Amino acid sequence: MSTAGKVIKCKAAVLWEVKKPFSIEEVEVAPPKAHEVRIKMVASGVCRTDDHVATGSFVTPLPVIVGHEAAGIVESIGEGVTAVKPGDKVIPLVNPQCGKCSVCKHPEGNLCSKNDLSMPRGTMQDGTTRFTCKGKAINHFISTSTFTQYTVVDEISVAKIDPASPLEKVCLIGCAFSTGYGSAVQVAKVTPGSTCVVFGLGGVGLAVVMGCKAAGAARIIGVDTNKDKYAKAKQVGATECINPKDFKKPIHEVLIEMSHGGVDFSFEVVGRLDTMEAALACVQEAYGISVVVGVPPDSQNVSVNPMLLLTGRTWKGAILGGFKCKDTFPRLVSDFMAKKFSLDPLISHVLPFEKINEAFDLLRSGKSIRTVLRF
Ligand code: COD
Ligand code: ZN
Ligand code: ZN
């Protein structure tokens, strides 16, 4: 029996309060309104940004259904939807692409003015929610909300992908993979034969290494304080790995020496101010490019000597690898299907959706790279 046009009762992980576990509840998911799409979830990765909501360091209206790195199948569509139809495989988009705002029309930049990231409202574009639990409206999260068997997103926040793609893998294209890979190929625009440095070899850092390799970098130096991260980094393309604790000199000086005058590209994928400064200082002074990928601690500033920039360095950053997601995600899925890169190195655990709190324990203890929840 078709569920189109009807309220769907299903299970979702609701975060009622910060610093509390997720609670698996029965929720009601309203049918999609005009220009909206209801999606049956198949797989969702667990990202640190979801945890930042749970700990209270990313503020978005509560109660909420978080989760944003996912893939699923369109269950039904609202009036006027043309981009997808029921049965299509899709990835929900943290960064919508309305196609009309100044950012969408600009060749660079991807933070569409319709995003719910910069000042989260926790709703659909029309300002209302589609989730109800125990008679209470439950908020959406950054245009996606994927820790639920069914979600509703705006048409501008969904990308149709290859019908043959394995959703339990390509869900990572929704965040971790694209964030890292895009930082190398789209934001830094790494060039063949170049020398790159990646600070932080977690899941996102590994995806940066993959991007540097795909772009043809000759040398990819991984920097991490945890030696256990080196084997996997080398497996995906790092040519050498170093530990700042092994040197008396500041790490940027070590890197300048190793590269005979400064590296071509550096990436900060830790989320610390001192590594951001080191990443900027280690690039070649006249043409080096440094990209901030990690989210810095709330309300803290770096202190940088402007001379570092005056000589010619470029300092940049971007959300989700700078990709215009609606245009790019289908292409990334095709590249994955064509075996241009593998997502397996990023997936350390696969768990049933109901074990979501276990997945967060794995993340917090540093035991997982990415856990994929299956529905
Ligand atoms: N020097 C070098 N490495 C260090 C240091 C240090 N001083 N301190 C810690 N590290 C290492 C850790 O050992 C670890 O290996 C790595 O840094 C960090 O990895 P993880 O696993 O904690 O984190 P990731 O890879 O999942 O990524 C987290 C980011 C730090 C990148 C985080 O800020 C983020 O997810 N940013 C993405 C921003 C974005 O675009 N978001 C879009 C929507 S979510
Ligand atoms: Zn836009
Ligand atoms: Zn994320």
Short mmCIF file of C-alpha atoms and ligand atoms in Angstrom, two decimals:
data_model
loop_
_atom_site.label_atom_id
_atom_site.label_comp_id
_atom_site.label_asym_id
_atom_site.label_seq_id
_atom_site.Cartn_x
_atom_site.Cartn_y
_atom_site.Cartn_z
CA MET A 1 0.00 0.00 0.00
CA SER A 2 1.37 3.41 -0.95
CA THR A 3 2.38 5.72 1.89
CA ALA A 4 2.38 8.81 -0.37
CA GLY A 5 0.30 11.65 1.01
CA LYS A 6 -0.01 9.98 4.43
CA VAL A 7 1.71 10.52 7.76
CA ILE A 8 4.36 7.80 8.31
CA LYS A 9 4.97 6.46 11.81
CA CYS A 10 8.55 5.25 12.17
CA LYS A 11 11.57 5.12 14.49
CA ALA A 12 13.91 8.05 14.93
CA ALA A 13 16.71 9.00 17.32
CA VAL A 14 15.54 12.11 19.14
CA LEU A 15 17.87 14.37 21.09
CA TRP A 16 15.60 15.94 23.71
CA GLU A 17 18.36 17.71 25.65
CA VAL A 18 22.11 18.26 25.32
CA LYS A 19 24.48 15.97 27.20
CA LYS A 20 21.84 13.19 27.18
CA PRO A 21 21.86 9.98 25.09
CA PHE A 22 19.81 9.76 21.91
CA SER A 23 16.41 8.25 22.52
CA ILE A 24 14.86 5.93 19.93
CA GLU A 25 11.24 7.07 19.66
CA GLU A 26 8.24 6.52 17.45
CA VAL A 27 7.82 9.72 15.44
CA GLU A 28 5.26 10.92 12.92
CA VAL A 29 6.67 12.16 9.64
CA ALA A 30 4.28 14.40 7.71
CA PRO A 31 4.00 14.12 3.92
CA PRO A 32 6.19 16.47 1.87
CA LYS A 33 4.66 19.85 1.01
CA ALA A 34 5.26 21.60 -2.33
CA HIS A 35 8.94 21.44 -3.40
CA GLU A 36 9.76 18.93 -0.66
CA VAL A 37 10.89 15.29 -0.78
CA ARG A 38 10.30 12.46 1.72
CA ILE A 39 13.17 9.98 1.88
CA LYS A 40 13.39 6.43 3.25
CA MET A 41 16.77 6.32 4.94
CA VAL A 42 19.14 3.46 4.10
CA ALA A 43 22.47 4.48 5.71
CA SER A 44 23.84 7.38 7.72
CA GLY A 45 27.37 8.07 8.91
CA VAL A 46 28.04 9.55 12.33
CA CYS A 47 29.99 12.84 12.15
CA ARG A 48 31.62 14.94 14.84
CA THR A 49 29.25 17.78 14.01
CA ASP A 50 26.35 15.58 15.19
CA ASP A 51 28.25 15.07 18.44
CA HIS A 52 28.82 18.82 18.72
CA VAL A 53 25.03 19.19 18.90
CA ALA A 54 24.78 16.46 21.53
CA THR A 55 27.46 18.15 23.67
CA GLY A 56 25.99 21.62 23.20
CA SER A 57 28.91 23.16 21.30
CA PHE A 58 26.87 23.47 18.06
CA VAL A 59 23.68 25.29 18.94
CA THR A 60 20.55 24.34 17.00
CA PRO A 61 16.92 24.29 18.26
CA LEU A 62 15.99 21.28 20.44
CA PRO A 63 14.44 18.72 20.54
CA VAL A 64 16.03 17.67 17.28
CA ILE A 65 16.73 14.74 14.96
CA VAL A 66 20.38 15.15 13.99
CA GLY A 67 22.44 13.21 11.42
CA HIS A 68 23.43 14.70 8.05
CA GLU A 69 25.77 12.28 6.21
CA ALA A 70 23.38 9.86 4.55
CA ALA A 71 21.85 8.18 1.56
CA GLY A 72 18.35 6.89 0.95
CA ILE A 73 15.52 6.33 -1.50
CA VAL A 74 12.78 8.82 -2.37
CA GLU A 75 9.45 7.60 -0.91
CA SER A 76 7.25 10.44 -2.18
CA ILE A 77 7.47 13.99 -3.52
CA GLY A 78 5.48 17.17 -2.98
CA GLU A 79 3.83 19.25 -5.64
CA GLY A 80 6.13 20.82 -8.20
CA VAL A 81 9.16 18.62 -7.48
CA THR A 82 11.03 17.88 -10.70
CA ALA A 83 14.57 17.00 -9.56
CA VAL A 84 13.69 13.54 -8.19
CA LYS A 85 10.88 10.95 -8.28
CA PRO A 86 9.86 8.08 -5.97
CA GLY A 87 12.39 5.24 -6.10
CA ASP A 88 15.39 7.48 -6.89
CA LYS A 89 18.52 7.02 -4.81
CA VAL A 90 19.55 10.31 -3.22
CA ILE A 91 21.95 12.05 -0.85
CA PRO A 92 20.50 14.83 1.36
CA LEU A 93 22.51 18.08 1.24
CA VAL A 94 23.82 19.96 4.27
CA ASN A 95 24.53 22.82 1.87
CA PRO A 96 21.47 23.38 -0.27
CA GLN A 97 21.89 24.68 -3.79
CA CYS A 98 18.97 26.97 -4.67
CA GLY A 99 20.58 28.02 -7.95
CA LYS A 100 19.27 31.57 -7.52
CA CYS A 101 21.28 33.30 -4.76
CA SER A 102 24.54 35.17 -5.37
CA VAL A 103 26.60 32.25 -4.00
CA CYS A 104 24.91 29.65 -6.22
CA LYS A 105 25.41 31.91 -9.26
CA HIS A 106 29.08 32.59 -8.42
CA PRO A 107 31.56 30.12 -9.93
CA GLU A 108 33.25 29.64 -6.53
CA GLY A 109 31.70 29.23 -3.08
CA ASN A 110 29.03 26.80 -1.93
CA LEU A 111 27.38 28.27 1.18
CA CYS A 112 23.98 28.87 -0.46
CA SER A 113 22.00 31.67 1.22
CA LYS A 114 19.24 29.10 1.97
CA ASN A 115 21.59 27.13 4.28
CA ASP A 116 20.58 26.29 7.84
CA LEU A 117 24.19 26.08 9.06
CA SER A 118 25.22 29.65 9.82
CA MET A 119 22.14 30.55 11.91
CA PRO A 120 20.21 27.30 12.41
CA ARG A 121 16.42 27.62 12.55
CA GLY A 122 15.85 23.84 12.66
CA THR A 123 13.03 23.92 10.13
CA MET A 124 12.18 23.37 6.50
CA GLN A 125 12.47 26.39 4.18
CA ASP A 126 8.86 27.35 4.99
CA GLY A 127 9.74 27.72 8.70
CA THR A 128 7.81 24.65 9.94
CA THR A 129 8.83 21.07 10.82
CA ARG A 130 7.61 17.71 9.47
CA PHE A 131 8.42 15.65 12.61
CA THR A 132 6.16 15.12 15.65
CA CYS A 133 6.84 12.97 18.71
CA LYS A 134 4.50 12.60 21.70
CA GLY A 135 2.53 15.58 20.38
CA LYS A 136 5.61 17.83 20.24
CA ALA A 137 7.15 19.31 17.08
CA ILE A 138 10.70 17.99 16.61
CA ASN A 139 13.25 20.20 14.86
CA HIS A 140 15.18 19.45 11.71
CA PHE A 141 18.98 19.67 11.53
CA ILE A 142 21.04 21.51 8.88
CA SER A 143 18.50 20.79 6.09
CA THR A 144 18.90 17.02 6.48
CA SER A 145 17.98 15.11 9.75
CA THR A 146 19.05 11.59 8.90
CA PHE A 147 18.92 9.59 12.17
CA THR A 148 15.37 8.55 11.32
CA GLN A 149 13.81 5.88 9.13
CA TYR A 150 12.09 8.64 7.11
CA THR A 151 12.98 12.30 6.69
CA VAL A 152 11.67 15.24 4.68
CA VAL A 153 14.00 17.68 2.93
CA ASP A 154 13.53 20.61 0.57
CA GLU A 155 14.06 19.90 -3.12
CA ILE A 156 17.06 22.27 -3.07
CA SER A 157 18.64 20.00 -0.40
CA VAL A 158 18.76 16.71 -2.25
CA ALA A 159 20.93 15.24 -5.03
CA LYS A 160 19.92 12.29 -7.21
CA ILE A 161 22.67 9.70 -7.59
CA ASP A 162 23.47 6.58 -9.63
CA PRO A 163 20.74 3.93 -9.08
CA ALA A 164 23.43 1.24 -8.88
CA SER A 165 25.40 2.89 -6.07
CA PRO A 166 25.83 1.14 -2.69
CA LEU A 167 24.13 3.54 -0.26
CA GLU A 168 25.91 2.15 2.82
CA LYS A 169 29.16 3.48 1.31
CA VAL A 170 28.26 6.55 -0.75
CA CYS A 171 26.50 8.06 2.30
CA LEU A 172 29.99 9.30 3.26
CA ILE A 173 29.96 11.54 0.18
CA GLY A 174 27.32 13.51 2.13
CA CYS A 175 29.98 14.90 4.49
CA ALA A 176 33.34 13.37 5.52
CA PHE A 177 34.62 12.32 2.12
CA SER A 178 33.54 15.48 0.30
CA THR A 179 34.84 17.77 3.05
CA GLY A 180 38.34 16.30 2.85
CA TYR A 181 38.59 15.44 -0.83
CA GLY A 182 37.09 18.77 -1.94
CA SER A 183 39.50 20.71 0.27
CA ALA A 184 42.31 19.28 -1.86
CA VAL A 185 40.83 19.20 -5.37
CA GLN A 186 38.36 22.11 -5.21
CA VAL A 187 39.54 24.56 -2.53
CA ALA A 188 43.35 24.25 -2.73
CA LYS A 189 43.31 22.97 -6.32
CA VAL A 190 46.36 20.77 -5.65
CA THR A 191 48.63 20.53 -8.70
CA PRO A 192 50.47 17.50 -10.13
CA GLY A 193 53.97 17.00 -8.75
CA SER A 194 53.34 19.24 -5.72
CA THR A 195 54.22 18.71 -2.04
CA CYS A 196 51.28 18.67 0.40
CA VAL A 197 51.05 18.52 4.19
CA VAL A 198 47.99 17.24 6.02
CA PHE A 199 47.72 18.07 9.76
CA GLY A 200 45.36 15.54 11.36
CA LEU A 201 44.84 12.04 9.97
CA GLY A 202 41.29 11.33 11.18
CA GLY A 203 38.52 10.45 8.74
CA VAL A 204 38.46 13.89 7.14
CA GLY A 205 42.27 14.08 7.00
CA LEU A 206 42.37 10.72 5.20
CA ALA A 207 39.94 12.09 2.61
CA VAL A 208 42.25 15.12 2.15
CA VAL A 209 45.15 12.71 1.54
CA MET A 210 43.01 10.89 -1.07
CA GLY A 211 42.24 14.21 -2.79
CA CYS A 212 45.93 15.22 -2.86
CA LYS A 213 46.80 11.84 -4.37
CA ALA A 214 44.01 12.04 -6.97
CA ALA A 215 45.27 15.51 -7.95
CA GLY A 216 48.73 14.04 -8.60
CA ALA A 217 50.73 15.35 -5.63
CA ALA A 218 54.24 13.89 -5.57
CA ARG A 219 54.75 14.14 -1.81
CA ILE A 220 52.03 13.95 0.82
CA ILE A 221 53.31 14.44 4.37
CA GLY A 222 50.92 13.42 7.17
CA VAL A 223 51.31 15.15 10.56
CA ASP A 224 49.63 13.58 13.57
CA THR A 225 50.40 13.27 17.27
CA ASN A 226 49.00 9.71 17.22
CA LYS A 227 51.34 7.24 15.47
CA ASP A 228 48.50 4.70 15.14
CA LYS A 229 47.08 6.86 12.36
CA TYR A 230 50.06 6.46 10.03
CA ALA A 231 49.39 3.00 8.56
CA LYS A 232 46.00 3.94 7.14
CA ALA A 233 47.26 7.33 5.95
CA LYS A 234 50.02 5.57 3.99
CA GLN A 235 47.50 3.10 2.62
CA VAL A 236 45.47 5.96 1.07
CA GLY A 237 48.45 7.90 -0.29
CA ALA A 238 50.62 9.61 2.36
CA THR A 239 54.26 9.26 1.34
CA GLU A 240 55.59 9.94 4.86
CA CYS A 241 54.16 10.66 8.31
CA ILE A 242 55.68 12.64 11.15
CA ASN A 243 54.90 13.29 14.79
CA PRO A 244 55.43 16.87 16.08
CA LYS A 245 56.37 15.36 19.46
CA ASP A 246 59.48 13.76 17.91
CA PHE A 247 61.07 17.17 17.18
CA LYS A 248 62.53 19.90 19.37
CA LYS A 249 61.93 22.54 16.66
CA PRO A 250 58.45 23.89 15.89
CA ILE A 251 56.76 21.63 13.35
CA HIS A 252 56.49 24.34 10.66
CA GLU A 253 60.28 24.72 10.69
CA VAL A 254 60.69 20.96 10.33
CA LEU A 255 58.34 20.99 7.33
CA ILE A 256 60.09 23.96 5.69
CA GLU A 257 63.38 22.06 5.95
CA MET A 258 61.87 18.80 4.70
CA SER A 259 60.48 20.62 1.63
CA HIS A 260 63.56 22.83 1.05
CA GLY A 261 61.78 26.14 1.54
CA GLY A 262 58.11 25.46 2.24
CA VAL A 263 55.41 23.15 0.94
CA ASP A 264 53.00 23.96 -1.90
CA PHE A 265 49.77 23.12 -0.05
CA SER A 266 48.86 22.54 3.60
CA PHE A 267 45.63 21.46 5.26
CA GLU A 268 44.57 21.86 8.89
CA VAL A 269 42.25 18.96 9.70
CA VAL A 270 42.54 18.95 13.50
CA GLY A 271 40.50 21.98 14.59
CA ARG A 272 43.17 23.64 16.75
CA LEU A 273 44.53 27.17 16.59
CA ASP A 274 48.21 26.17 16.98
CA THR A 275 48.00 23.72 14.05
CA MET A 276 46.24 26.38 11.94
CA GLU A 277 49.17 28.73 12.56
CA ALA A 278 51.72 26.01 11.84
CA ALA A 279 49.89 24.99 8.65
CA LEU A 280 49.99 28.58 7.38
CA ALA A 281 53.63 29.10 8.33
CA CYS A 282 54.89 25.90 6.63
CA VAL A 283 53.74 26.78 3.10
CA GLN A 284 56.15 28.38 0.63
CA GLU A 285 56.12 32.12 1.41
CA ALA A 286 55.53 33.40 -2.14
CA TYR A 287 52.96 30.96 -3.49
CA GLY A 288 51.96 28.41 -0.85
CA ILE A 289 48.27 27.77 -0.15
CA SER A 290 46.95 26.74 3.28
CA VAL A 291 43.40 25.48 3.79
CA VAL A 292 41.51 25.46 7.10
CA VAL A 293 39.27 22.36 7.21
CA GLY A 294 38.93 21.75 10.96
CA VAL A 295 36.34 23.71 12.92
CA PRO A 296 38.16 25.88 15.50
CA PRO A 297 37.09 26.02 19.15
CA ASP A 298 34.14 28.38 19.66
CA SER A 299 34.95 32.12 19.90
CA GLN A 300 38.73 31.79 19.73
CA ASN A 301 40.97 33.75 17.40
CA VAL A 302 44.38 33.08 15.89
CA SER A 303 47.10 35.67 16.15
CA VAL A 304 48.92 35.87 12.84
CA ASN A 305 51.67 38.17 11.61
CA PRO A 306 50.27 39.70 8.38
CA MET A 307 53.77 39.43 6.86
CA LEU A 308 52.99 35.74 6.38
CA LEU A 309 50.33 36.81 3.85
CA LEU A 310 52.11 39.88 2.46
CA THR A 311 54.87 37.74 0.99
CA GLY A 312 52.32 35.84 -1.10
CA ARG A 313 50.82 32.99 0.90
CA THR A 314 47.09 32.27 0.47
CA TRP A 315 44.95 31.27 3.45
CA LYS A 316 41.54 29.78 2.71
CA GLY A 317 38.78 27.64 4.16
CA ALA A 318 35.50 26.07 3.11
CA ILE A 319 32.59 23.99 4.34
CA LEU A 320 32.08 20.62 2.66
CA GLY A 321 35.15 20.91 0.49
CA GLY A 322 33.85 23.97 -1.33
CA PHE A 323 31.66 21.75 -3.51
CA LYS A 324 28.38 22.97 -4.89
CA CYS A 325 26.73 19.82 -3.59
CA LYS A 326 23.75 19.30 -5.91
CA ASP A 327 26.03 19.56 -8.97
CA THR A 328 28.99 17.69 -7.53
CA PHE A 329 27.70 14.78 -5.41
CA PRO A 330 26.25 12.84 -8.39
CA ARG A 331 29.63 13.25 -10.13
CA LEU A 332 31.52 12.06 -7.03
CA VAL A 333 29.25 9.01 -6.84
CA SER A 334 30.01 8.28 -10.52
CA ASP A 335 33.74 8.62 -9.81
CA PHE A 336 33.32 6.19 -6.90
CA MET A 337 31.48 3.73 -9.16
CA ALA A 338 34.32 4.11 -11.70
CA LYS A 339 36.72 3.12 -8.85
CA LYS A 340 38.56 6.47 -8.93
CA PHE A 341 38.65 6.29 -5.12
CA SER A 342 37.57 3.91 -2.39
CA LEU A 343 35.44 4.75 0.64
CA ASP A 344 36.34 1.57 2.54
CA PRO A 345 39.34 3.08 4.38
CA LEU A 346 36.98 5.62 6.00
CA ILE A 347 34.46 3.06 7.29
CA SER A 348 35.70 1.44 10.51
CA HIS A 349 32.34 0.27 11.91
CA VAL A 350 28.87 -0.61 10.63
CA LEU A 351 26.02 -0.81 13.18
CA PRO A 352 22.24 -1.11 13.11
CA PHE A 353 20.57 2.30 13.54
CA GLU A 354 19.21 1.30 16.97
CA LYS A 355 22.80 1.15 18.29
CA ILE A 356 23.32 4.86 17.67
CA ASN A 357 24.56 5.56 21.21
CA GLU A 358 27.23 2.88 20.78
CA ALA A 359 28.33 4.65 17.57
CA PHE A 360 28.74 7.91 19.52
CA ASP A 361 30.74 6.12 22.23
CA LEU A 362 33.08 4.83 19.51
CA LEU A 363 33.45 8.36 18.11
CA ARG A 364 34.10 9.95 21.52
CA SER A 365 36.67 7.33 22.51
CA GLY A 366 38.57 7.85 19.22
CA LYS A 367 38.08 4.17 18.32
CA SER A 368 36.19 4.78 15.07
CA ILE A 369 37.07 6.57 11.88
CA ARG A 370 33.49 6.57 10.60
CA THR A 371 30.61 4.44 11.85
CA VAL A 372 27.85 3.86 9.29
CA LEU A 373 24.40 3.21 10.76
CA ARG A 374 22.17 0.93 8.66
CA PHE A 375 18.40 1.20 8.69
N1 COD B 1 48.82 17.91 15.73
C1 COD B 1 48.56 16.99 14.77
N2 COD B 1 47.50 16.14 14.83
C2 COD B 1 46.72 16.22 15.91
C3 COD B 1 46.94 17.15 16.95
C4 COD B 1 48.06 18.01 16.83
N3 COD B 1 48.34 18.94 17.77
N4 COD B 1 45.98 16.97 17.88
C5 COD B 1 45.18 15.99 17.45
N5 COD B 1 45.61 15.52 16.25
C6 COD B 1 45.05 14.49 15.41
C7 COD B 1 44.35 13.38 16.17
O1 COD B 1 45.27 12.41 16.62
C8 COD B 1 43.42 12.82 15.08
O2 COD B 1 44.02 11.79 14.34
C9 COD B 1 43.17 14.02 14.16
O3 COD B 1 44.03 15.05 14.59
C10 COD B 1 41.72 14.54 14.22
O4 COD B 1 40.91 13.57 13.74
P1 COD B 1 39.42 13.23 14.26
O5 COD B 1 39.20 11.80 13.94
O6 COD B 1 39.28 13.69 15.65
O7 COD B 1 38.50 14.17 13.39
P2 COD B 1 37.93 14.06 11.89
O8 COD B 1 38.95 13.67 10.90
O9 COD B 1 36.67 13.27 11.92
O10 COD B 1 37.61 15.56 11.54
C11 COD B 1 37.25 16.47 12.46
C12 COD B 1 37.60 17.89 12.02
C13 COD B 1 38.68 18.35 12.93
C14 COD B 1 38.09 18.04 10.64
C15 COD B 1 36.26 18.64 12.26
O11 COD B 1 36.48 19.94 12.64
C16 COD B 1 35.35 18.59 11.06
O12 COD B 1 34.65 17.61 10.89
N6 COD B 1 35.37 19.59 10.18
C17 COD B 1 34.58 19.60 8.99
C18 COD B 1 33.98 20.94 8.77
C19 COD B 1 32.93 20.84 7.72
O13 COD B 1 33.15 21.15 6.57
N7 COD B 1 31.74 20.40 8.15
C20 COD B 1 30.64 20.21 7.27
C21 COD B 1 29.44 19.69 7.98
S1 COD B 1 29.79 18.62 9.24
ZN ZN B 2 21.63 29.41 -3.33
ZN ZN B 3 29.55 16.30 8.97
#
